[in-house]
mmCIF file of N, CA and C in Angstrom:
data_model
loop_
_atom_site.group_PDB
_atom_site.id
_atom_site.type_symbol
_atom_site.label_atom_id
_atom_site.label_comp_id
_atom_site.label_asym_id
_atom_site.label_seq_id
_atom_site.Cartn_x
_atom_site.Cartn_y
_atom_site.Cartn_z
ATOM 1 N N MET A 220 0.832 -1.153 -0.035
ATOM 2 C CA MET A 220 -0.039 0.003 -0.009
ATOM 3 C C MET A 220 0.816 1.283 0.018
ATOM 4 N N ALA A 221 1.949 1.167 0.660
ATOM 5 C CA ALA A 221 2.855 2.351 0.728
ATOM 6 C C ALA A 221 3.392 2.725 -0.638
ATOM 7 N N SER A 222 3.776 1.775 -1.442
ATOM 8 C CA SER A 222 4.204 1.951 -2.821
ATOM 9 C C SER A 222 3.077 2.620 -3.667
ATOM 10 N N THR A 223 1.865 2.093 -3.519
ATOM 11 C CA THR A 223 0.784 2.688 -4.190
ATOM 12 C C THR A 223 0.498 4.081 -3.772
ATOM 13 N N ALA A 224 0.628 4.360 -2.476
ATOM 14 C CA ALA A 224 0.412 5.793 -2.082
ATOM 15 C C ALA A 224 1.555 6.695 -2.652
ATOM 16 N N GLU A 225 2.759 6.203 -2.772
ATOM 17 C CA GLU A 225 3.838 6.945 -3.227
ATOM 18 C C GLU A 225 3.671 7.274 -4.832
ATOM 19 N N ILE A 226 3.077 6.250 -5.504
ATOM 20 C CA ILE A 226 2.838 6.423 -6.933
ATOM 21 C C ILE A 226 1.719 7.420 -7.126
ATOM 22 N N LEU A 227 0.626 7.384 -6.272
ATOM 23 C CA LEU A 227 -0.499 8.380 -6.421
ATOM 24 C C LEU A 227 -0.105 9.709 -6.032
ATOM 25 N N ARG A 228 0.739 9.803 -4.967
ATOM 26 C CA ARG A 228 1.265 11.197 -4.451
ATOM 27 C C ARG A 228 2.198 11.827 -5.531
ATOM 28 N N SER A 229 2.703 11.067 -6.498
ATOM 29 C CA SER A 229 3.678 11.711 -7.431
ATOM 30 C C SER A 229 2.844 12.490 -8.504
ATOM 31 N N VAL A 230 1.507 12.339 -8.575
ATOM 32 C CA VAL A 230 0.725 12.986 -9.564
ATOM 33 C C VAL A 230 0.412 14.372 -8.989
ATOM 34 N N PRO A 231 0.731 15.454 -9.830
ATOM 35 C CA PRO A 231 0.349 16.836 -9.318
ATOM 36 C C PRO A 231 -1.188 16.950 -9.210
ATOM 37 N N GLY A 232 -1.626 17.297 -8.079
ATOM 38 C CA GLY A 232 -3.091 17.454 -7.761
ATOM 39 C C GLY A 232 -3.571 16.399 -6.831
ATOM 40 N N ILE A 233 -2.862 15.300 -6.692
ATOM 41 C CA ILE A 233 -3.230 14.289 -5.730
ATOM 42 C C ILE A 233 -2.359 14.362 -4.474
ATOM 43 N N GLY A 234 -2.939 14.720 -3.380
ATOM 44 C CA GLY A 234 -2.253 14.922 -2.118
ATOM 45 C C GLY A 234 -2.421 13.723 -1.205
ATOM 46 N N PRO A 235 -2.137 13.935 0.130
ATOM 47 C CA PRO A 235 -2.237 12.857 1.058
ATOM 48 C C PRO A 235 -3.693 12.380 1.270
ATOM 49 N N VAL A 236 -4.595 13.326 1.277
ATOM 50 C CA VAL A 236 -6.021 12.875 1.519
ATOM 51 C C VAL A 236 -6.557 12.202 0.297
ATOM 52 N N ALA A 237 -6.365 12.631 -0.846
ATOM 53 C CA ALA A 237 -6.839 12.010 -2.051
ATOM 54 C C ALA A 237 -6.252 10.634 -2.267
ATOM 55 N N SER A 238 -4.931 10.545 -2.040
ATOM 56 C CA SER A 238 -4.278 9.206 -2.227
ATOM 57 C C SER A 238 -4.753 8.202 -1.163
ATOM 58 N N THR A 239 -4.902 8.601 0.068
ATOM 59 C CA THR A 239 -5.453 7.712 1.078
ATOM 60 C C THR A 239 -6.996 7.333 0.746
ATOM 61 N N MET A 240 -7.680 8.211 0.334
ATOM 62 C CA MET A 240 -9.088 7.877 -0.062
ATOM 63 C C MET A 240 -9.169 6.981 -1.248
ATOM 64 N N LEU A 241 -8.301 7.225 -2.237
ATOM 65 C CA LEU A 241 -8.312 6.345 -3.385
ATOM 66 C C LEU A 241 -7.899 4.898 -2.977
ATOM 67 N N ILE A 242 -6.904 4.742 -2.140
ATOM 68 C CA ILE A 242 -6.486 3.435 -1.632
ATOM 69 C C ILE A 242 -7.617 2.771 -0.812
ATOM 70 N N ALA A 243 -8.161 3.524 0.126
ATOM 71 C CA ALA A 243 -9.268 2.957 0.995
ATOM 72 C C ALA A 243 -10.523 2.659 0.403
ATOM 73 N N GLU A 244 -11.038 3.530 -0.511
ATOM 74 C CA GLU A 244 -12.283 3.427 -1.114
ATOM 75 C C GLU A 244 -12.352 2.617 -2.436
ATOM 76 N N MET A 245 -11.135 2.526 -3.003
ATOM 77 C CA MET A 245 -11.068 1.832 -4.275
ATOM 78 C C MET A 245 -9.875 0.845 -4.275
ATOM 79 N N PRO A 246 -9.993 -0.259 -3.552
ATOM 80 C CA PRO A 246 -8.883 -1.239 -3.535
ATOM 81 C C PRO A 246 -8.629 -1.866 -4.868
ATOM 82 N N GLU A 247 -9.590 -1.848 -5.838
ATOM 83 C CA GLU A 247 -9.400 -2.383 -7.073
ATOM 84 C C GLU A 247 -8.615 -1.485 -8.095
ATOM 85 N N LEU A 248 -8.173 -0.334 -7.633
ATOM 86 C CA LEU A 248 -7.451 0.571 -8.458
ATOM 87 C C LEU A 248 -6.219 -0.117 -9.077
ATOM 88 N N GLY A 249 -6.035 -0.025 -10.362
ATOM 89 C CA GLY A 249 -4.961 -0.689 -11.055
ATOM 90 C C GLY A 249 -5.319 -1.992 -11.759
ATOM 91 N N TYR A 250 -6.563 -2.488 -11.441
ATOM 92 C CA TYR A 250 -6.934 -3.758 -11.973
ATOM 93 C C TYR A 250 -8.168 -3.552 -12.849
ATOM 94 N N LEU A 251 -8.584 -2.295 -13.096
ATOM 95 C CA LEU A 251 -9.756 -1.941 -13.861
ATOM 96 C C LEU A 251 -9.364 -1.189 -15.149
ATOM 97 N N SER A 252 -10.313 -1.067 -16.013
ATOM 98 C CA SER A 252 -10.154 -0.175 -17.213
ATOM 99 C C SER A 252 -10.484 1.205 -16.726
ATOM 100 N N GLY A 253 -10.033 2.195 -17.625
ATOM 101 C CA GLY A 253 -10.349 3.585 -17.313
ATOM 102 C C GLY A 253 -11.772 3.865 -17.115
ATOM 103 N N GLU A 254 -12.575 3.265 -17.928
ATOM 104 C CA GLU A 254 -14.059 3.554 -17.917
ATOM 105 C C GLU A 254 -14.638 3.004 -16.645
ATOM 106 N N GLN A 255 -14.210 1.800 -16.269
ATOM 107 C CA GLN A 255 -14.706 1.185 -15.026
ATOM 108 C C GLN A 255 -14.340 1.953 -13.775
ATOM 109 N N ALA A 256 -13.046 2.480 -13.810
ATOM 110 C CA ALA A 256 -12.561 3.331 -12.664
ATOM 111 C C ALA A 256 -13.429 4.601 -12.543
ATOM 112 N N ALA A 257 -13.733 5.248 -13.671
ATOM 113 C CA ALA A 257 -14.503 6.478 -13.739
ATOM 114 C C ALA A 257 -15.922 6.189 -13.246
ATOM 115 N N ALA A 258 -16.459 5.038 -13.678
ATOM 116 C CA ALA A 258 -17.860 4.696 -13.271
ATOM 117 C C ALA A 258 -17.925 4.343 -11.758
ATOM 118 N N LEU A 259 -16.934 3.738 -11.174
ATOM 119 C CA LEU A 259 -16.876 3.436 -9.772
ATOM 120 C C LEU A 259 -16.816 4.689 -8.900
ATOM 121 N N THR A 260 -16.135 5.668 -9.403
ATOM 122 C CA THR A 260 -16.045 6.926 -8.694
ATOM 123 C C THR A 260 -17.143 7.876 -8.996
ATOM 124 N N ALA A 261 -18.079 7.495 -9.858
ATOM 125 C CA ALA A 261 -19.304 8.290 -10.122
ATOM 126 C C ALA A 261 -18.864 9.428 -10.910
ATOM 127 N N LEU A 262 -17.918 9.325 -11.879
ATOM 128 C CA LEU A 262 -17.501 10.416 -12.627
ATOM 129 C C LEU A 262 -17.805 10.221 -14.197
ATOM 130 N N ALA A 263 -18.454 9.085 -14.401
ATOM 131 C CA ALA A 263 -18.797 8.774 -15.864
ATOM 132 C C ALA A 263 -20.251 9.230 -16.118
ATOM 133 N N PRO A 264 -20.461 9.864 -17.235
ATOM 134 C CA PRO A 264 -21.779 10.350 -17.618
ATOM 135 C C PRO A 264 -22.748 9.172 -17.810
ATOM 136 N N ILE A 265 -23.884 9.337 -17.178
ATOM 137 C CA ILE A 265 -25.025 8.344 -17.318
ATOM 138 C C ILE A 265 -26.178 8.858 -18.157
ATOM 139 N N ALA A 266 -26.477 8.173 -19.163
ATOM 140 C CA ALA A 266 -27.596 8.655 -20.055
ATOM 141 C C ALA A 266 -28.963 8.448 -19.459
ATOM 142 N N HIS A 267 -29.830 9.312 -19.669
ATOM 143 C CA HIS A 267 -31.210 9.225 -19.199
ATOM 144 C C HIS A 267 -32.094 9.222 -20.420
ATOM 145 N N ASP A 268 -32.039 8.075 -21.264
ATOM 146 C CA ASP A 268 -32.696 8.030 -22.503
ATOM 147 C C ASP A 268 -33.908 7.058 -22.369
ATOM 148 N N SER A 269 -34.934 7.210 -23.115
ATOM 149 C CA SER A 269 -36.094 6.299 -23.109
ATOM 150 C C SER A 269 -36.645 6.381 -24.533
ATOM 151 N N GLY A 270 -36.586 5.297 -25.175
ATOM 152 C CA GLY A 270 -37.134 5.271 -26.597
ATOM 153 C C GLY A 270 -36.429 6.240 -27.465
ATOM 154 N N ALA A 271 -37.255 7.102 -28.092
ATOM 155 C CA ALA A 271 -36.659 8.149 -28.984
ATOM 156 C C ALA A 271 -36.225 9.340 -28.205
ATOM 157 N N LEU A 272 -36.628 9.461 -26.916
ATOM 158 C CA LEU A 272 -36.151 10.582 -26.156
ATOM 159 C C LEU A 272 -34.730 10.463 -25.723
ATOM 160 N N ARG A 273 -34.012 11.559 -26.000
ATOM 161 C CA ARG A 273 -32.567 11.577 -25.522
ATOM 162 C C ARG A 273 -32.494 12.526 -24.391
ATOM 163 N N GLY A 274 -32.198 12.003 -23.227
ATOM 164 C CA GLY A 274 -32.174 12.878 -22.028
ATOM 165 C C GLY A 274 -30.830 13.451 -21.821
ATOM 166 N N LYS A 275 -30.690 14.160 -20.797
ATOM 167 C CA LYS A 275 -29.467 14.840 -20.344
ATOM 168 C C LYS A 275 -28.487 13.820 -19.684
ATOM 169 N N ARG A 276 -27.226 13.930 -19.986
ATOM 170 C CA ARG A 276 -26.219 13.103 -19.310
ATOM 171 C C ARG A 276 -25.862 13.740 -18.054
ATOM 172 N N ALA A 277 -25.673 12.926 -17.016
ATOM 173 C CA ALA A 277 -25.303 13.452 -15.674
ATOM 174 C C ALA A 277 -24.435 12.402 -14.966
ATOM 175 N N ILE A 278 -23.626 12.822 -13.985
ATOM 176 C CA ILE A 278 -22.904 11.852 -13.230
ATOM 177 C C ILE A 278 -23.751 11.370 -12.061
ATOM 178 N N GLY A 279 -23.391 10.200 -11.553
ATOM 179 C CA GLY A 279 -24.165 9.742 -10.373
ATOM 180 C C GLY A 279 -23.853 8.311 -10.031
ATOM 181 N N GLY A 280 -24.323 7.811 -8.935
ATOM 182 C CA GLY A 280 -24.106 6.552 -8.518
ATOM 183 C C GLY A 280 -22.618 6.495 -7.973
ATOM 184 N N GLY A 281 -22.069 5.220 -7.907
ATOM 185 C CA GLY A 281 -20.732 5.060 -7.523
ATOM 186 C C GLY A 281 -20.382 5.376 -6.083
ATOM 187 N N ARG A 282 -19.214 5.697 -5.842
ATOM 188 C CA ARG A 282 -18.699 5.983 -4.466
ATOM 189 C C ARG A 282 -18.677 7.515 -4.256
ATOM 190 N N ARG A 283 -19.704 8.056 -3.554
ATOM 191 C CA ARG A 283 -19.850 9.414 -3.414
ATOM 192 C C ARG A 283 -18.718 10.183 -2.697
ATOM 193 N N LEU A 284 -18.333 9.617 -1.568
ATOM 194 C CA LEU A 284 -17.246 10.257 -0.795
ATOM 195 C C LEU A 284 -15.998 10.345 -1.628
ATOM 196 N N LEU A 285 -15.676 9.415 -2.440
ATOM 197 C CA LEU A 285 -14.484 9.426 -3.263
ATOM 198 C C LEU A 285 -14.631 10.470 -4.395
ATOM 199 N N ARG A 286 -15.843 10.675 -4.899
ATOM 200 C CA ARG A 286 -16.184 11.656 -5.869
ATOM 201 C C ARG A 286 -15.894 12.999 -5.340
ATOM 202 N N HIS A 287 -16.287 13.357 -4.110
ATOM 203 C CA HIS A 287 -16.102 14.627 -3.472
ATOM 204 C C HIS A 287 -14.584 14.949 -3.279
ATOM 205 N N VAL A 288 -13.838 13.912 -2.854
ATOM 206 C CA VAL A 288 -12.399 14.173 -2.634
ATOM 207 C C VAL A 288 -11.687 14.375 -4.007
ATOM 208 N N LEU A 289 -12.073 13.668 -5.050
ATOM 209 C CA LEU A 289 -11.477 13.842 -6.351
ATOM 210 C C LEU A 289 -11.884 15.143 -7.006
ATOM 211 N N PHE A 290 -13.068 15.667 -6.673
ATOM 212 C CA PHE A 290 -13.408 16.929 -7.075
ATOM 213 C C PHE A 290 -12.420 18.010 -6.547
ATOM 214 N N GLN A 291 -12.108 17.906 -5.300
ATOM 215 C CA GLN A 291 -11.153 18.839 -4.720
ATOM 216 C C GLN A 291 -9.824 18.681 -5.378
ATOM 217 N N ALA A 292 -9.358 17.486 -5.521
ATOM 218 C CA ALA A 292 -8.079 17.146 -6.249
ATOM 219 C C ALA A 292 -8.071 17.755 -7.652
ATOM 220 N N ALA A 293 -9.174 17.652 -8.289
ATOM 221 C CA ALA A 293 -9.273 18.157 -9.723
ATOM 222 C C ALA A 293 -9.180 19.666 -9.787
ATOM 223 N N LEU A 294 -9.670 20.320 -8.715
ATOM 224 C CA LEU A 294 -9.531 21.718 -8.641
ATOM 225 C C LEU A 294 -8.023 22.219 -8.595
ATOM 226 N N VAL A 295 -7.295 21.493 -7.866
ATOM 227 C CA VAL A 295 -5.763 21.773 -7.749
ATOM 228 C C VAL A 295 -5.152 21.333 -9.038
ATOM 229 N N ALA A 296 -5.505 20.184 -9.547
ATOM 230 C CA ALA A 296 -4.825 19.688 -10.796
ATOM 231 C C ALA A 296 -5.134 20.543 -11.994
ATOM 232 N N SER A 297 -6.332 21.164 -12.033
ATOM 233 C CA SER A 297 -6.650 22.074 -13.173
ATOM 234 C C SER A 297 -5.819 23.325 -13.247
ATOM 235 N N HIS A 298 -5.167 23.601 -12.131
ATOM 236 C CA HIS A 298 -4.339 24.741 -12.129
ATOM 237 C C HIS A 298 -2.845 24.503 -12.110
ATOM 238 N N HIS A 299 -2.401 23.252 -11.547
ATOM 239 C CA HIS A 299 -1.025 22.918 -11.350
ATOM 240 C C HIS A 299 -0.555 21.716 -12.085
ATOM 241 N N ASN A 300 -1.360 20.871 -12.626
ATOM 242 C CA ASN A 300 -0.863 19.773 -13.383
ATOM 243 C C ASN A 300 -0.498 20.125 -14.724
ATOM 244 N N PRO A 301 0.690 19.834 -15.267
ATOM 245 C CA PRO A 301 1.051 20.310 -16.559
ATOM 246 C C PRO A 301 0.326 19.619 -17.736
ATOM 247 N N VAL A 302 -0.277 18.554 -17.497
ATOM 248 C CA VAL A 302 -1.051 17.847 -18.504
ATOM 249 C C VAL A 302 -2.524 18.251 -18.383
ATOM 250 N N LEU A 303 -3.056 18.328 -17.304
ATOM 251 C CA LEU A 303 -4.514 18.635 -17.118
ATOM 252 C C LEU A 303 -4.848 20.108 -17.221
ATOM 253 N N LYS A 304 -3.852 20.966 -16.992
ATOM 254 C CA LYS A 304 -4.149 22.472 -16.999
ATOM 255 C C LYS A 304 -4.530 22.878 -18.429
ATOM 256 N N PRO A 305 -3.701 22.474 -19.514
ATOM 257 C CA PRO A 305 -4.168 22.891 -20.866
ATOM 258 C C PRO A 305 -5.509 22.220 -21.225
ATOM 259 N N PHE A 306 -5.732 21.062 -20.719
ATOM 260 C CA PHE A 306 -7.084 20.437 -21.009
ATOM 261 C C PHE A 306 -8.217 21.200 -20.411
ATOM 262 N N ALA A 307 -8.093 21.663 -19.163
ATOM 263 C CA ALA A 307 -9.073 22.421 -18.476
ATOM 264 C C ALA A 307 -9.174 23.797 -19.205
ATOM 265 N N ASP A 308 -8.090 24.428 -19.565
ATOM 266 C CA ASP A 308 -8.122 25.704 -20.265
ATOM 267 C C ASP A 308 -8.854 25.563 -21.576
ATOM 268 N N ARG A 309 -8.622 24.515 -22.282
ATOM 269 C CA ARG A 309 -9.302 24.240 -23.549
ATOM 270 C C ARG A 309 -10.775 24.111 -23.315
ATOM 271 N N LEU A 310 -11.222 23.457 -22.219
ATOM 272 C CA LEU A 310 -12.670 23.351 -22.060
ATOM 273 C C LEU A 310 -13.346 24.673 -21.699
ATOM 274 N N ARG A 311 -12.540 25.398 -20.799
ATOM 275 C CA ARG A 311 -13.072 26.787 -20.419
ATOM 276 C C ARG A 311 -13.190 27.620 -21.643
ATOM 277 N N ALA A 312 -12.219 27.597 -22.510
ATOM 278 C CA ALA A 312 -12.292 28.481 -23.795
ATOM 279 C C ALA A 312 -13.419 28.065 -24.631
ATOM 280 N N ALA A 313 -13.839 26.796 -24.573
ATOM 281 C CA ALA A 313 -15.028 26.336 -25.364
ATOM 282 C C ALA A 313 -16.322 26.821 -24.751
ATOM 283 N N GLY A 314 -16.256 27.316 -23.560
ATOM 284 C CA GLY A 314 -17.438 27.842 -22.913
ATOM 285 C C GLY A 314 -18.146 26.857 -21.966
ATOM 286 N N LYS A 315 -17.462 25.866 -21.582
ATOM 287 C CA LYS A 315 -18.046 24.841 -20.715
ATOM 288 C C LYS A 315 -18.229 25.424 -19.256
ATOM 289 N N PRO A 316 -19.274 25.032 -18.598
ATOM 290 C CA PRO A 316 -19.488 25.521 -17.186
ATOM 291 C C PRO A 316 -18.293 24.945 -16.352
ATOM 292 N N HIS A 317 -18.130 25.728 -15.181
ATOM 293 C CA HIS A 317 -16.988 25.330 -14.282
ATOM 294 C C HIS A 317 -17.129 23.938 -13.779
ATOM 295 N N LYS A 318 -18.311 23.480 -13.362
ATOM 296 C CA LYS A 318 -18.461 22.117 -12.806
ATOM 297 C C LYS A 318 -18.147 21.087 -13.849
ATOM 298 N N VAL A 319 -18.569 21.315 -15.130
ATOM 299 C CA VAL A 319 -18.318 20.430 -16.198
ATOM 300 C C VAL A 319 -16.774 20.176 -16.415
ATOM 301 N N VAL A 320 -16.081 21.350 -16.359
ATOM 302 C CA VAL A 320 -14.660 21.339 -16.462
ATOM 303 C C VAL A 320 -13.998 20.552 -15.457
ATOM 304 N N ILE A 321 -14.392 20.779 -14.193
ATOM 305 C CA ILE A 321 -13.675 20.172 -13.050
ATOM 306 C C ILE A 321 -14.028 18.637 -13.010
ATOM 307 N N ILE A 322 -15.275 18.233 -13.313
ATOM 308 C CA ILE A 322 -15.599 16.873 -13.402
ATOM 309 C C ILE A 322 -14.822 16.140 -14.492
ATOM 310 N N ALA A 323 -14.619 16.770 -15.613
ATOM 311 C CA ALA A 323 -13.886 16.168 -16.728
ATOM 312 C C ALA A 323 -12.395 16.009 -16.297
ATOM 313 N N VAL A 324 -11.828 16.987 -15.630
ATOM 314 C CA VAL A 324 -10.492 16.836 -15.088
ATOM 315 C C VAL A 324 -10.408 15.748 -14.035
ATOM 316 N N ALA A 325 -11.417 15.666 -13.182
ATOM 317 C CA ALA A 325 -11.474 14.559 -12.196
ATOM 318 C C ALA A 325 -11.506 13.184 -12.825
ATOM 319 N N ARG A 326 -12.198 13.106 -13.826
ATOM 320 C CA ARG A 326 -12.375 11.801 -14.578
ATOM 321 C C ARG A 326 -11.004 11.478 -15.183
ATOM 322 N N LYS A 327 -10.309 12.436 -15.815
ATOM 323 C CA LYS A 327 -9.007 12.149 -16.395
ATOM 324 C C LYS A 327 -8.055 11.883 -15.232
ATOM 325 N N LEU A 328 -8.162 12.473 -14.134
ATOM 326 C CA LEU A 328 -7.225 12.311 -12.967
ATOM 327 C C LEU A 328 -7.380 10.864 -12.496
ATOM 328 N N VAL A 329 -8.573 10.350 -12.409
ATOM 329 C CA VAL A 329 -8.686 8.939 -11.906
ATOM 330 C C VAL A 329 -8.297 7.924 -12.950
ATOM 331 N N THR A 330 -8.459 8.207 -14.221
ATOM 332 C CA THR A 330 -8.040 7.281 -15.284
ATOM 333 C C THR A 330 -6.480 7.323 -15.284
ATOM 334 N N ILE A 331 -5.850 8.383 -15.071
ATOM 335 C CA ILE A 331 -4.362 8.568 -14.986
ATOM 336 C C ILE A 331 -3.849 7.689 -13.805
ATOM 337 N N ALA A 332 -4.492 7.941 -12.604
ATOM 338 C CA ALA A 332 -4.110 7.247 -11.382
ATOM 339 C C ALA A 332 -4.285 5.691 -11.575
ATOM 340 N N ASN A 333 -5.364 5.299 -12.248
ATOM 341 C CA ASN A 333 -5.546 3.913 -12.405
ATOM 342 C C ASN A 333 -4.498 3.291 -13.325
ATOM 343 N N ALA A 334 -4.117 3.983 -14.447
ATOM 344 C CA ALA A 334 -3.107 3.565 -15.325
ATOM 345 C C ALA A 334 -1.681 3.433 -14.679
ATOM 346 N N MET A 335 -1.431 4.482 -13.819
ATOM 347 C CA MET A 335 -0.123 4.463 -13.124
ATOM 348 C C MET A 335 -0.054 3.328 -12.135
ATOM 349 N N CYS A 336 -1.132 3.071 -11.438
ATOM 350 C CA CYS A 336 -1.106 1.964 -10.448
ATOM 351 C C CYS A 336 -0.981 0.625 -11.179
ATOM 352 N N LYS A 337 -1.583 0.571 -12.424
ATOM 353 C CA LYS A 337 -1.520 -0.670 -13.222
ATOM 354 C C LYS A 337 -0.059 -0.926 -13.740
ATOM 355 N N SER A 338 0.559 0.093 -14.123
ATOM 356 C CA SER A 338 1.972 0.012 -14.613
ATOM 357 C C SER A 338 2.991 0.149 -13.512
ATOM 358 N N ARG A 339 2.619 0.544 -12.279
ATOM 359 C CA ARG A 339 3.484 0.676 -11.086
ATOM 360 C C ARG A 339 4.630 1.658 -11.360
ATOM 361 N N GLN A 340 4.259 2.785 -12.070
ATOM 362 C CA GLN A 340 5.233 3.812 -12.371
ATOM 363 C C GLN A 340 4.804 5.118 -11.790
ATOM 364 N N LYS A 341 5.794 5.955 -11.400
ATOM 365 C CA LYS A 341 5.515 7.212 -10.814
ATOM 366 C C LYS A 341 5.290 8.255 -11.956
ATOM 367 N N TRP A 342 4.710 9.420 -11.584
ATOM 368 C CA TRP A 342 4.481 10.442 -12.578
ATOM 369 C C TRP A 342 5.830 10.980 -13.148
ATOM 370 N N THR A 343 5.823 11.057 -14.503
ATOM 371 C CA THR A 343 6.925 11.734 -15.098
ATOM 372 C C THR A 343 6.345 12.512 -16.305
ATOM 373 N N HIS A 344 6.564 13.841 -16.303
ATOM 374 C CA HIS A 344 6.031 14.668 -17.339
ATOM 375 C C HIS A 344 7.190 15.080 -18.149
ATOM 376 N N LEU A 345 7.191 14.660 -19.488
ATOM 377 C CA LEU A 345 8.217 15.157 -20.406
ATOM 378 C C LEU A 345 7.651 16.259 -21.181
ATOM 379 N N PRO A 346 8.361 17.412 -21.210
ATOM 380 C CA PRO A 346 7.913 18.488 -22.015
ATOM 381 C C PRO A 346 7.754 18.217 -23.494
ATOM 382 N N ALA A 347 6.766 18.693 -24.065
ATOM 383 C CA ALA A 347 6.436 18.353 -25.466
ATOM 384 C C ALA A 347 7.321 19.130 -26.429
#
């Protein structure tokens, strides 16, 4: 668990609380696909469709406490993570609402964390 916490803490935006919550609330981290990880943390959009009616997509279900912690981590990551900051800026420039931007960043953050736990590698950002 200590090595997993070290891997998670290497990601800009994930601090001690977020890494502890990810380990405690999501023991299957690193063994799932990115979509499954996002769905378990309730960050995947769920369709509200019926027949020909196409409803609005919204997040929901999953592990609520973990979603709240990841929302806070995404706020930090959207300003300080060198990969997620341009992503968030692009969404803001496209006119997306603040909550939509932060939830999109949180979803990317959990998929990145899942992939890093799967490969057992720490964060390394190589400038483009």
